[in-house]
Amino acid sequence: MKRQHRISRPRLAFQIAALVLFNCMVFGVASFGETPYLRDIYWPNATTKFFADAPTYSLVYKLQDTTVAEFKTLYTDIVLPIFIFIILVLILGRVWCAWLCPLGLPQDLLSGLRKRLGIPYYRMSKTVGDALHATKYLALFLILSYTVALGMPGTGLSQLRTSLPIPYEWIDPNRALYVYPQIWLGILPPTTIVPIVSIGTTIFFLVLSFKIRRFWCHICPAGALMGLVHKESFMQLTKDATKCTSCRICARVCPMGIEDMYKEKTSRNVTARNCTHCYSCLESCPEDGALSATFLGKKILTSKSMVDYPV
Amino acid sequence: MSLLKRKEMKPMEKNGKNTQADSGARERIKSLVAGRGADMTANSIKKIEVEAQKLASLKNKPAAMDYFIDVARIHDRRVAEINKFKAGGGRVVGTLCNFVPVELIDAAGALPVALGCGYLPPVGLGEAYLGDPNMCSIVKACAGCMMIDDFPLFSQCDAIIAPTPCDAKLKISDEFKEVKAIVPMNVPRIKQGESIRRQWIQEIITVRNRMEMLTGNKITRKRLRESIEKYQRAHKAWRRLLDTRRKGDVLWGRHFLLIAWLAYVDDIARWTENVNKLSDELEKAASEKKNVANGDAPRVMIAGSPIMWPNWKLPDIVEEVGAVIVSDELCSGTRVLYDPVVVDEWTERAMLDAIADRYLFPSTCPCFTPNVEREENIINEVKNGGVEGVIFHAMQGCHLHTLDATRLTNMLKGMGIPALTIRSELSDGDIGQIRIRVEAFLEMIQANRAEVA
């Protein structure tokens, strides 16, 4: 396999497989039925709500639905999902984002199309990037506080909760992107409603993801939630500073515009909060062993020397 | 995106028929050279022949080395090739430093030729013209060569790209603007921050535009990609040679430095092919444990000011007194092709960004501050290359390298690694003194060894 595609090709295969599995409902309610606890295993990152209890029903949905529903079953509806979420993110970090997320694949395919057409990507300045990363935490906070306000009996809004929109369903580009194909495939009934705002955000998302690499990941609230736990996860990106020549290739190829792995001169763990573990940096690094992906301290992938470069 | 647009620019005047006031540079040069040009050229060629002879007669010379020694006699084969290229309408672009993006020159259809040199005869001429005896001899030699009418490589250049890492190179472009078409390149001294990066990309784009104007060819995506890949192959071959060299002392440092110097003088595709041939041969030698020197020869690293052909004084001394140069941190050595241009997508902007990044960020030139890359690179080479001592070559008048030599010598001594600074010039007058100092240094290394054992 060509060295440049050493990681991106398997990643694409993983993404496609994950998409098929998610959409065919191999996991979750479809396979485990209504078994307690197992029913509550949701992928931490997928921002989709195809229908209730689907495995791609992310924690953000779960939290907002639960809070809207007046905290009836505190343990199974809030504590357990959060616990499972933390465990899943601790084990794999944000590997979920680059390798398994159903929204990652269309973004990567759009970038691939752009590359083929020879159109350059739009490079966000650091200020804009930082602002977007702050926005997603703000969005997460607003979504949750809004739904809490809807769910709390004391606020007086609880009577309106059937008529007011649930925010995350509205902004989620997955809705229009995957619900229509699923209706077409017969997985969902044709009467499924897609909010009009979601169609708008989907188009917005598709256009911007074409021009900006991994645009949705910059503002994804589910990613924001994972980012809180991600730095402590078993999966880490580590750097051997003595082997680094500071050539800045890693920072340039990073679709999330992260510069930590380039700037770091001493420490070994360079996993940034926004890192999606796509390993573009590791794939392009021309120094043997300068960057590596570790699982519980054990190296599973390392950068290779220029000697193997396929030209 | 406005950066990418090819701005309207005045066409480059050939050999600088400038509209500005003529300060009489041509007349001054003519009177300073005073007809001695042919003699100086002949003497420089004689020096090349002597050094080439010396390299050819080294014991345990790999057979693939003959090609490089042959091309190193530039006045012979290489100049004929360049003249042939020029006769076919091609343009030749001289480069004064490793900061020059050769991929862009190549993509424009021009031929890049490195002008860094160590000829002694023209030094006095350059010194008289520039008027500063305290300036580095390499730049003085370059200046002298530019003044002579018929000097190999220098007289073939249609344009010269002169980056400005140090004061001497900065002023070269000013002093010769009336006689040569010179494109200066602003090298930032601090390489941190987004604005610096943008400024440097702009500098790279300016070079691209000037190259397009010079040759009349548009640098298309396809051409640029082909050039980048051509140089990537060279990088790959170079890394392979470096790896092979780590497997055992199978190559003299003097031979290695010559190959490095030729990287930007020779035709890059042919050079790559021959480096690969040499690596094949050396890999075989390494597996048979055929070392060039004695098994107990001290393993030395050279760092500091560039060592330019044919000024092989320091490497000659070091290897003649019994050491072997196993590694170096010279911009005329390992660094020439060490850092590759890695492109993530083949769009025009991404390629230009990649080229810009490659020439600025990994550079270990002493003109930068802070210069952590250089410290790390030296420490890394010492640790991984089995280096027993570091010799800093501080060219007289090369302030940046001299200052860095002091700093880095102290750093290395603090780490328990023997280090020596040699201050030297291009002339042969100090050979005896340098030899004594190097001998003492090697004895110290051997004494250290005995102590450890």
Coordinates of C-alpha atoms in Angstrom, one line a residue, chain A residues 3-4 7-8 11 108 111 114-115 121 123 212-214 218 237 247-259 261-262 276 278-286 291 309, chain B residues 197 232 340-346 350-351 353-354 357:
Chain A
R3 CA 2.7 5.2 2.2
Q4 CA 0.5 8.3 1.9
I7 CA -3.7 5.1 7.3
S8 CA -6.3 7.0 5.3
R11 CA -9.8 4.5 7.8
D108 CA -13.8 13.1 3.9
S111 CA -12.5 16.8 0.7
R114 CA -12.2 18.8 -3.9
K115 CA -8.7 17.4 -4.1
Y121 CA -9.2 24.4 0.8
R123 CA -7.5 27.9 5.6
I212 CA -13.1 23.6 4.7
R213 CA -11.5 20.3 5.8
R214 CA -13.7 18.6 8.5
H218 CA -14.9 22.2 14.4
L237 CA -0.9 10.7 20.1
C247 CA 9.3 20.8 9.7
R248 CA 5.7 21.7 10.4
I249 CA 4.3 19.1 8.1
C250 CA 2.1 17.7 10.8
A251 CA 0.5 21.1 11.6
R252 CA -0.1 21.8 7.9
V253 CA -1.8 18.5 7.0
C254 CA -4.0 18.5 10.2
P255 CA -7.6 19.0 9.1
M256 CA -8.5 20.4 12.5
G257 CA -5.7 23.0 12.3
I258 CA -4.0 21.8 15.5
E259 CA -0.5 22.9 16.0
M261 CA 2.2 18.3 17.9
Y262 CA 4.4 20.8 16.0
T276 CA -10.0 13.4 16.1
C278 CA -7.3 10.7 12.0
Y279 CA -3.5 10.4 12.1
S280 CA -2.9 12.5 9.0
C281 CA 0.1 13.9 10.9
L282 CA 1.5 10.5 11.6
E283 CA 1.0 9.4 8.0
S284 CA 2.9 12.5 6.6
C285 CA 5.6 12.7 9.2
P286 CA 9.0 12.1 7.4
L291 CA 4.9 10.7 16.1
Y309 CA 8.3 7.5 0.5
Chain B
R197 CA 4.7 32.2 7.7
Q232 CA 11.3 13.9 -3.4
P340 CA 11.4 16.8 2.0
V341 CA 8.5 18.7 0.6
V342 CA 5.5 16.7 1.7
V343 CA 2.3 17.6 0.0
D344 CA -1.1 16.5 1.4
E345 CA -3.1 17.5 -1.7
W346 CA -1.9 18.5 -5.1
A350 CA -1.1 23.4 -0.9
M351 CA 2.0 22.8 -3.0
D353 CA 2.6 26.1 1.2
A354 CA 4.5 22.8 1.4
D357 CA 7.2 25.2 5.0

